[in-house]
Amino acid sequence: GAVVSQHPSWVICKSGTSVKIECRSLDFQATTMFWYRQFPKQSLMLMATSNEGSKATYEQGVEKDKFLINHASLTLSTLTVTSAHPEDSSFYICSARDTGSWGAFFGQGTRLTVV
Amino acid sequence: EDQVTQSPEALRLQEGESSSLNCSYTVSGLRGLFWYRQDPGKGPEFLFTLYSAGEEKEKERLKATLTKKESFLHITAPKPEDSATYLCAVQARAKDSSYKLIFGSGTRLLVRP
């Protein structure tokens, strides 16, 4: 299956700082990438959908100025959590869709802890 | 409103004790139902995609089936390594007219030796 690499796998940052998470499709071109957030023992909640070269579409209730998404190439999307606060601590997961198919493949996830 | 409901929330089985996980859904125009396995602290691992009622797919001890209203993930003679959270998702239309996945809350499966 297609491989999606997410980095870092975990990060601890101080409150007020910004954190960038990368999501790469390693062996296919991803026209669309998705960013999810997952709280303990809960399912994945879609935060935003990004298409290469255009602005991301955010789900209702997700602050686009706080969660900056960039999808500058067909193999890379980034999520930047700006001015992070402890309530932003969560597990963030990206997924990528291969052009012409509907298989959605997921990265390994990033555990963000804001102290 | 598009919705996915999984049951049970948690399931404990003895090794070798077969069972089924349920995923019921309401979506306007199903374009695919997906099953994923998720281990703690990891991203979901793709298992199956089903597109139409009556379709079945198998992989090792797992078999997924689909009707017009629900999907089942049958686990035959499970082993402890099958312990994980199993997620069901349906493909729905997003705001920008592309498609997105809507996930159920998952079933946490524990298989005891």
PDB file of N, CA, C and O in Angstrom, chain A residues 32 34 36 38 41-44 46 49 51 57-60 91 93 95 97 102-109 111, chain B residues 6 31 34 36 38 41-46 49 51 87 91-92 94-96 98-101 103-106 108:
ATOM      1  N   THR A  32      -4.845  15.539  -2.599  1.00  0.00           N
ATOM      2  CA  THR A  32      -5.622  15.955  -1.432  1.00  0.00           C
ATOM      3  C   THR A  32      -5.031  15.334  -0.172  1.00  0.00           C
ATOM      4  O   THR A  32      -4.715  14.150  -0.154  1.00  0.00           O
ATOM      5  N   PHE A  34      -5.539  15.354   4.241  1.00  0.00           N
ATOM      6  CA  PHE A  34      -6.484  15.629   5.313  1.00  0.00           C
ATOM      7  C   PHE A  34      -5.734  15.665   6.646  1.00  0.00           C
ATOM      8  O   PHE A  34      -4.812  14.893   6.865  1.00  0.00           O
ATOM      9  N   TYR A  36      -6.372  15.418  10.798  1.00  0.00           N
ATOM     10  CA  TYR A  36      -7.318  14.996  11.824  1.00  0.00           C
ATOM     11  C   TYR A  36      -6.718  15.251  13.208  1.00  0.00           C
ATOM     12  O   TYR A  36      -5.497  15.328  13.385  1.00  0.00           O
ATOM     13  N   GLN A  38      -7.263  13.682  17.253  1.00  0.00           N
ATOM     14  CA  GLN A  38      -7.862  12.566  17.977  1.00  0.00           C
ATOM     15  C   GLN A  38      -7.560  12.702  19.457  1.00  0.00           C
ATOM     16  O   GLN A  38      -6.390  12.751  19.854  1.00  0.00           O
ATOM     17  N   LYS A  41      -9.173   7.770  23.405  1.00  0.00           N
ATOM     18  CA  LYS A  41     -10.351   6.896  23.330  1.00  0.00           C
ATOM     19  C   LYS A  41     -11.488   7.502  22.510  1.00  0.00           C
ATOM     20  O   LYS A  41     -12.637   7.115  22.675  1.00  0.00           O
ATOM     21  N   GLN A  42     -11.174   8.434  21.644  1.00  0.00           N
ATOM     22  CA  GLN A  42     -12.178   8.989  20.754  1.00  0.00           C
ATOM     23  C   GLN A  42     -11.757   8.776  19.309  1.00  0.00           C
ATOM     24  O   GLN A  42     -10.608   8.416  19.028  1.00  0.00           O
ATOM     25  N   SER A  43     -12.678   8.998  18.412  1.00  0.00           N
ATOM     26  CA  SER A  43     -12.370   8.761  17.013  1.00  0.00           C
ATOM     27  C   SER A  43     -11.684   9.970  16.389  1.00  0.00           C
ATOM     28  O   SER A  43     -11.434  10.975  17.050  1.00  0.00           O
ATOM     29  N   LEU A  44     -11.377   9.838  15.120  1.00  0.00           N
ATOM     30  CA  LEU A  44     -10.709  10.916  14.399  1.00  0.00           C
ATOM     31  C   LEU A  44     -11.710  12.005  14.020  1.00  0.00           C
ATOM     32  O   LEU A  44     -12.770  11.716  13.459  1.00  0.00           O
ATOM     33  N   LEU A  46     -12.087  15.279  11.677  1.00  0.00           N
ATOM     34  CA  LEU A  46     -11.468  15.997  10.569  1.00  0.00           C
ATOM     35  C   LEU A  46     -11.346  17.472  10.911  1.00  0.00           C
ATOM     36  O   LEU A  46     -12.320  18.109  11.325  1.00  0.00           O
ATOM     37  N   THR A  49      -9.273  19.958   5.042  1.00  0.00           N
ATOM     38  CA  THR A  49      -8.920  19.272   3.799  1.00  0.00           C
ATOM     39  C   THR A  49      -8.071  20.231   2.977  1.00  0.00           C
ATOM     40  O   THR A  49      -8.455  21.398   2.795  1.00  0.00           O
ATOM     41  N   ASN A  51      -5.998  20.866  -0.696  1.00  0.00           N
ATOM     42  CA  ASN A  51      -5.691  20.471  -2.054  1.00  0.00           C
ATOM     43  C   ASN A  51      -4.444  21.197  -2.503  1.00  0.00           C
ATOM     44  O   ASN A  51      -4.270  22.391  -2.223  1.00  0.00           O
ATOM     45  N   THR A  57      -9.616  23.853   3.239  1.00  0.00           N
ATOM     46  CA  THR A  57     -11.003  23.998   3.662  1.00  0.00           C
ATOM     47  C   THR A  57     -11.106  23.456   5.078  1.00  0.00           C
ATOM     48  O   THR A  57     -10.852  22.280   5.313  1.00  0.00           O
ATOM     49  N   TYR A  58     -11.511  24.328   6.004  1.00  0.00           N
ATOM     50  CA  TYR A  58     -11.556  23.960   7.405  1.00  0.00           C
ATOM     51  C   TYR A  58     -12.954  23.520   7.810  1.00  0.00           C
ATOM     52  O   TYR A  58     -13.956  24.063   7.338  1.00  0.00           O
ATOM     53  N   GLU A  59     -13.014  22.565   8.712  1.00  0.00           N
ATOM     54  CA  GLU A  59     -14.297  22.125   9.259  1.00  0.00           C
ATOM     55  C   GLU A  59     -14.809  23.161  10.252  1.00  0.00           C
ATOM     56  O   GLU A  59     -14.039  23.962  10.796  1.00  0.00           O
ATOM     57  N   GLN A  60     -16.101  23.100  10.449  1.00  0.00           N
ATOM     58  CA  GLN A  60     -16.730  24.057  11.360  1.00  0.00           C
ATOM     59  C   GLN A  60     -16.128  23.937  12.751  1.00  0.00           C
ATOM     60  O   GLN A  60     -15.947  22.837  13.272  1.00  0.00           O
ATOM     61  N   PHE A  91      -3.446  14.225  19.664  1.00  0.00           N
ATOM     62  CA  PHE A  91      -2.803  13.373  18.660  1.00  0.00           C
ATOM     63  C   PHE A  91      -3.276  13.867  17.303  1.00  0.00           C
ATOM     64  O   PHE A  91      -4.470  13.872  17.020  1.00  0.00           O
ATOM     65  N   ILE A  93      -3.156  13.574  13.166  1.00  0.00           N
ATOM     66  CA  ILE A  93      -2.896  12.567  12.137  1.00  0.00           C
ATOM     67  C   ILE A  93      -3.214  13.146  10.764  1.00  0.00           C
ATOM     68  O   ILE A  93      -4.242  13.809  10.593  1.00  0.00           O
ATOM     69  N   SER A  95      -3.655  12.318   6.521  1.00  0.00           N
ATOM     70  CA  SER A  95      -3.852  11.254   5.546  1.00  0.00           C
ATOM     71  C   SER A  95      -3.779  11.853   4.152  1.00  0.00           C
ATOM     72  O   SER A  95      -3.965  13.063   3.969  1.00  0.00           O
ATOM     73  N   ARG A  97      -4.652  11.201  -0.146  1.00  0.00           N
ATOM     74  CA  ARG A  97      -5.408  10.446  -1.143  1.00  0.00           C
ATOM     75  C   ARG A  97      -4.631  10.431  -2.445  1.00  0.00           C
ATOM     76  O   ARG A  97      -4.201  11.476  -2.934  1.00  0.00           O
ATOM     77  N   TRP A 102      -9.541   6.112  -4.362  1.00  0.00           N
ATOM     78  CA  TRP A 102     -10.099   6.629  -3.133  1.00  0.00           C
ATOM     79  C   TRP A 102      -9.487   6.008  -1.896  1.00  0.00           C
ATOM     80  O   TRP A 102     -10.001   6.152  -0.819  1.00  0.00           O
ATOM     81  N   GLY A 103      -8.371   5.364  -2.077  1.00  0.00           N
ATOM     82  CA  GLY A 103      -7.679   4.869  -0.893  1.00  0.00           C
ATOM     83  C   GLY A 103      -7.139   6.033  -0.096  1.00  0.00           C
ATOM     84  O   GLY A 103      -6.458   6.883  -0.652  1.00  0.00           O
ATOM     85  N   ALA A 104      -7.462   6.111   1.180  1.00  0.00           N
ATOM     86  CA  ALA A 104      -6.926   7.154   2.049  1.00  0.00           C
ATOM     87  C   ALA A 104      -5.936   6.491   2.990  1.00  0.00           C
ATOM     88  O   ALA A 104      -6.310   5.636   3.784  1.00  0.00           O
ATOM     89  N   PHE A 105      -4.691   6.913   2.922  1.00  0.00           N
ATOM     90  CA  PHE A 105      -3.650   6.303   3.724  1.00  0.00           C
ATOM     91  C   PHE A 105      -3.165   7.293   4.771  1.00  0.00           C
ATOM     92  O   PHE A 105      -3.042   8.483   4.511  1.00  0.00           O
ATOM     93  N   PHE A 106      -2.869   6.783   5.941  1.00  0.00           N
ATOM     94  CA  PHE A 106      -2.596   7.628   7.082  1.00  0.00           C
ATOM     95  C   PHE A 106      -1.134   7.629   7.487  1.00  0.00           C
ATOM     96  O   PHE A 106      -0.423   6.632   7.329  1.00  0.00           O
ATOM     97  N   GLY A 107      -0.719   8.766   8.026  1.00  0.00           N
ATOM     98  CA  GLY A 107       0.588   8.857   8.649  1.00  0.00           C
ATOM     99  C   GLY A 107       0.560   8.214  10.023  1.00  0.00           C
ATOM    100  O   GLY A 107      -0.475   7.745  10.497  1.00  0.00           O
ATOM    101  N   GLN A 108       1.719   8.205  10.663  1.00  0.00           N
ATOM    102  CA  GLN A 108       1.859   7.535  11.954  1.00  0.00           C
ATOM    103  C   GLN A 108       1.296   8.351  13.104  1.00  0.00           C
ATOM    104  O   GLN A 108       1.142   7.846  14.211  1.00  0.00           O
ATOM    105  N   GLY A 109       0.994   9.620  12.839  1.00  0.00           N
ATOM    106  CA  GLY A 109       0.462  10.473  13.887  1.00  0.00           C
ATOM    107  C   GLY A 109       1.551  11.234  14.629  1.00  0.00           C
ATOM    108  O   GLY A 109       2.707  10.812  14.672  1.00  0.00           O
ATOM    109  N   ARG A 111       2.090  13.097  18.405  1.00  0.00           N
ATOM    110  CA  ARG A 111       1.579  13.395  19.744  1.00  0.00           C
ATOM    111  C   ARG A 111       2.133  14.745  20.165  1.00  0.00           C
ATOM    112  O   ARG A 111       3.330  14.897  20.355  1.00  0.00           O
TER     113      ARG A 111
ATOM    114  N   GLN B   6     -20.659   2.877  15.509  1.00  0.00           N
ATOM    115  CA  GLN B   6     -20.065   1.561  15.670  1.00  0.00           C
ATOM    116  C   GLN B   6     -20.468   0.946  17.001  1.00  0.00           C
ATOM    117  O   GLN B   6     -20.609   1.627  18.014  1.00  0.00           O
ATOM    118  N   ARG B  31     -20.299   6.266  -1.286  1.00  0.00           N
ATOM    119  CA  ARG B  31     -19.272   6.089  -2.308  1.00  0.00           C
ATOM    120  C   ARG B  31     -18.108   5.261  -1.800  1.00  0.00           C
ATOM    121  O   ARG B  31     -17.065   5.195  -2.442  1.00  0.00           O
ATOM    122  N   PHE B  34     -15.049   2.210   4.602  1.00  0.00           N
ATOM    123  CA  PHE B  34     -13.676   1.810   4.872  1.00  0.00           C
ATOM    124  C   PHE B  34     -13.559   1.225   6.276  1.00  0.00           C
ATOM    125  O   PHE B  34     -14.184   1.722   7.214  1.00  0.00           O
ATOM    126  N   TYR B  36     -10.546   0.362   9.139  1.00  0.00           N
ATOM    127  CA  TYR B  36      -9.169   0.577   9.521  1.00  0.00           C
ATOM    128  C   TYR B  36      -8.908  -0.089  10.867  1.00  0.00           C
ATOM    129  O   TYR B  36      -9.805  -0.224  11.699  1.00  0.00           O
ATOM    130  N   GLN B  38      -6.430   0.482  14.224  1.00  0.00           N
ATOM    131  CA  GLN B  38      -5.546   1.457  14.843  1.00  0.00           C
ATOM    132  C   GLN B  38      -4.988   0.885  16.133  1.00  0.00           C
ATOM    133  O   GLN B  38      -5.724   0.518  17.043  1.00  0.00           O
ATOM    134  N   GLY B  41      -1.355   4.876  19.880  1.00  0.00           N
ATOM    135  CA  GLY B  41      -0.269   5.780  19.524  1.00  0.00           C
ATOM    136  C   GLY B  41       0.152   5.723  18.072  1.00  0.00           C
ATOM    137  O   GLY B  41       1.188   6.276  17.702  1.00  0.00           O
ATOM    138  N   LYS B  42      -0.649   5.073  17.232  1.00  0.00           N
ATOM    139  CA  LYS B  42      -0.313   4.954  15.811  1.00  0.00           C
ATOM    140  C   LYS B  42      -1.455   5.490  14.948  1.00  0.00           C
ATOM    141  O   LYS B  42      -2.583   5.636  15.404  1.00  0.00           O
ATOM    142  N   GLY B  43      -1.129   5.749  13.686  1.00  0.00           N
ATOM    143  CA  GLY B  43      -2.174   6.139  12.759  1.00  0.00           C
ATOM    144  C   GLY B  43      -2.959   4.928  12.291  1.00  0.00           C
ATOM    145  O   GLY B  43      -2.508   3.794  12.418  1.00  0.00           O
ATOM    146  N   PRO B  44      -4.155   5.126  11.755  1.00  0.00           N
ATOM    147  CA  PRO B  44      -4.966   4.008  11.269  1.00  0.00           C
ATOM    148  C   PRO B  44      -4.293   3.276  10.116  1.00  0.00           C
ATOM    149  O   PRO B  44      -3.676   3.890   9.250  1.00  0.00           O
ATOM    150  N   GLU B  45      -4.454   1.969  10.123  1.00  0.00           N
ATOM    151  CA  GLU B  45      -3.918   1.115   9.055  1.00  0.00           C
ATOM    152  C   GLU B  45      -5.079   0.618   8.208  1.00  0.00           C
ATOM    153  O   GLU B  45      -6.029   0.034   8.729  1.00  0.00           O
ATOM    154  N   PHE B  46      -5.008   0.855   6.922  1.00  0.00           N
ATOM    155  CA  PHE B  46      -6.091   0.498   6.015  1.00  0.00           C
ATOM    156  C   PHE B  46      -6.293  -1.015   5.966  1.00  0.00           C
ATOM    157  O   PHE B  46      -5.334  -1.788   5.847  1.00  0.00           O
ATOM    158  N   THR B  49     -11.923  -1.630   1.684  1.00  0.00           N
ATOM    159  CA  THR B  49     -12.907  -0.699   1.144  1.00  0.00           C
ATOM    160  C   THR B  49     -14.035  -1.512   0.529  1.00  0.00           C
ATOM    161  O   THR B  49     -13.779  -2.464  -0.217  1.00  0.00           O
ATOM    162  N   TYR B  51     -17.810  -1.019  -1.608  1.00  0.00           N
ATOM    163  CA  TYR B  51     -18.492   0.015  -2.382  1.00  0.00           C
ATOM    164  C   TYR B  51     -19.979  -0.239  -2.571  1.00  0.00           C
ATOM    165  O   TYR B  51     -20.744   0.710  -2.753  1.00  0.00           O
ATOM    166  N   LEU B  87     -11.761   0.891  13.293  1.00  0.00           N
ATOM    167  CA  LEU B  87     -12.511   2.082  12.903  1.00  0.00           C
ATOM    168  C   LEU B  87     -13.220   1.859  11.576  1.00  0.00           C
ATOM    169  O   LEU B  87     -12.657   1.266  10.653  1.00  0.00           O
ATOM    170  N   GLN B  91     -17.353   7.514   3.061  1.00  0.00           N
ATOM    171  CA  GLN B  91     -16.960   8.636   2.208  1.00  0.00           C
ATOM    172  C   GLN B  91     -18.171   9.531   1.991  1.00  0.00           C
ATOM    173  O   GLN B  91     -19.222   9.074   1.572  1.00  0.00           O
ATOM    174  N   ALA B  92     -17.999  10.818   2.301  1.00  0.00           N
ATOM    175  CA  ALA B  92     -19.096  11.778   2.160  1.00  0.00           C
ATOM    176  C   ALA B  92     -18.575  13.009   1.441  1.00  0.00           C
ATOM    177  O   ALA B  92     -17.384  13.258   1.363  1.00  0.00           O
ATOM    178  N   ALA B  94     -17.579  16.731   0.891  1.00  0.00           N
ATOM    179  CA  ALA B  94     -17.089  17.822   1.737  1.00  0.00           C
ATOM    180  C   ALA B  94     -17.622  19.159   1.246  1.00  0.00           C
ATOM    181  O   ALA B  94     -18.260  19.251   0.191  1.00  0.00           O
ATOM    182  N   LYS B  95     -17.326  20.223   2.017  1.00  0.00           N
ATOM    183  CA  LYS B  95     -17.860  21.548   1.687  1.00  0.00           C
ATOM    184  C   LYS B  95     -17.371  22.043   0.336  1.00  0.00           C
ATOM    185  O   LYS B  95     -18.063  22.780  -0.356  1.00  0.00           O
ATOM    186  N   ASP B  96     -16.146  21.681  -0.025  1.00  0.00           N
ATOM    187  CA  ASP B  96     -15.604  22.167  -1.288  1.00  0.00           C
ATOM    188  C   ASP B  96     -15.917  21.209  -2.424  1.00  0.00           C
ATOM    189  O   ASP B  96     -15.259  21.235  -3.456  1.00  0.00           O
ATOM    190  N   SER B  98     -15.355  18.204  -2.719  1.00  0.00           N
ATOM    191  CA  SER B  98     -14.527  17.003  -2.800  1.00  0.00           C
ATOM    192  C   SER B  98     -15.125  16.000  -1.816  1.00  0.00           C
ATOM    193  O   SER B  98     -16.252  16.183  -1.364  1.00  0.00           O
ATOM    194  N   TYR B  99     -14.387  14.972  -1.480  1.00  0.00           N
ATOM    195  CA  TYR B  99     -14.919  13.961  -0.579  1.00  0.00           C
ATOM    196  C   TYR B  99     -14.059  13.844   0.661  1.00  0.00           C
ATOM    197  O   TYR B  99     -12.859  14.091   0.630  1.00  0.00           O
ATOM    198  N   LYS B 100     -14.700  13.485   1.762  1.00  0.00           N
ATOM    199  CA  LYS B 100     -13.990  13.298   3.017  1.00  0.00           C
ATOM    200  C   LYS B 100     -14.498  12.037   3.670  1.00  0.00           C
ATOM    201  O   LYS B 100     -15.550  11.497   3.316  1.00  0.00           O
ATOM    202  N   LEU B 101     -13.743  11.554   4.642  1.00  0.00           N
ATOM    203  CA  LEU B 101     -14.144  10.389   5.408  1.00  0.00           C
ATOM    204  C   LEU B 101     -14.764  10.819   6.730  1.00  0.00           C
ATOM    205  O   LEU B 101     -14.226  11.684   7.416  1.00  0.00           O
ATOM    206  N   PHE B 103     -15.708   9.246  10.318  1.00  0.00           N
ATOM    207  CA  PHE B 103     -15.365   8.077  11.115  1.00  0.00           C
ATOM    208  C   PHE B 103     -16.380   7.802  12.206  1.00  0.00           C
ATOM    209  O   PHE B 103     -16.980   8.722  12.776  1.00  0.00           O
ATOM    210  N   GLY B 104     -16.545   6.518  12.497  1.00  0.00           N
ATOM    211  CA  GLY B 104     -17.253   6.118  13.700  1.00  0.00           C
ATOM    212  C   GLY B 104     -16.315   6.230  14.884  1.00  0.00           C
ATOM    213  O   GLY B 104     -15.129   6.529  14.750  1.00  0.00           O
ATOM    214  N   SER B 105     -16.863   5.962  16.067  1.00  0.00           N
ATOM    215  CA  SER B 105     -16.078   6.116  17.291  1.00  0.00           C
ATOM    216  C   SER B 105     -15.173   4.921  17.554  1.00  0.00           C
ATOM    217  O   SER B 105     -14.340   4.973  18.451  1.00  0.00           O
ATOM    218  N   GLY B 106     -15.331   3.856  16.780  1.00  0.00           N
ATOM    219  CA  GLY B 106     -14.426   2.721  16.917  1.00  0.00           C
ATOM    220  C   GLY B 106     -14.896   1.657  17.889  1.00  0.00           C
ATOM    221  O   GLY B 106     -15.727   1.910  18.771  1.00  0.00           O
ATOM    222  N   ARG B 108     -13.034  -1.026  20.463  1.00  0.00           N
ATOM    223  CA  ARG B 108     -11.766  -1.468  21.066  1.00  0.00           C
ATOM    224  C   ARG B 108     -11.854  -2.955  21.327  1.00  0.00           C
ATOM    225  O   ARG B 108     -12.650  -3.404  22.144  1.00  0.00           O
TER     226      ARG B 108
END
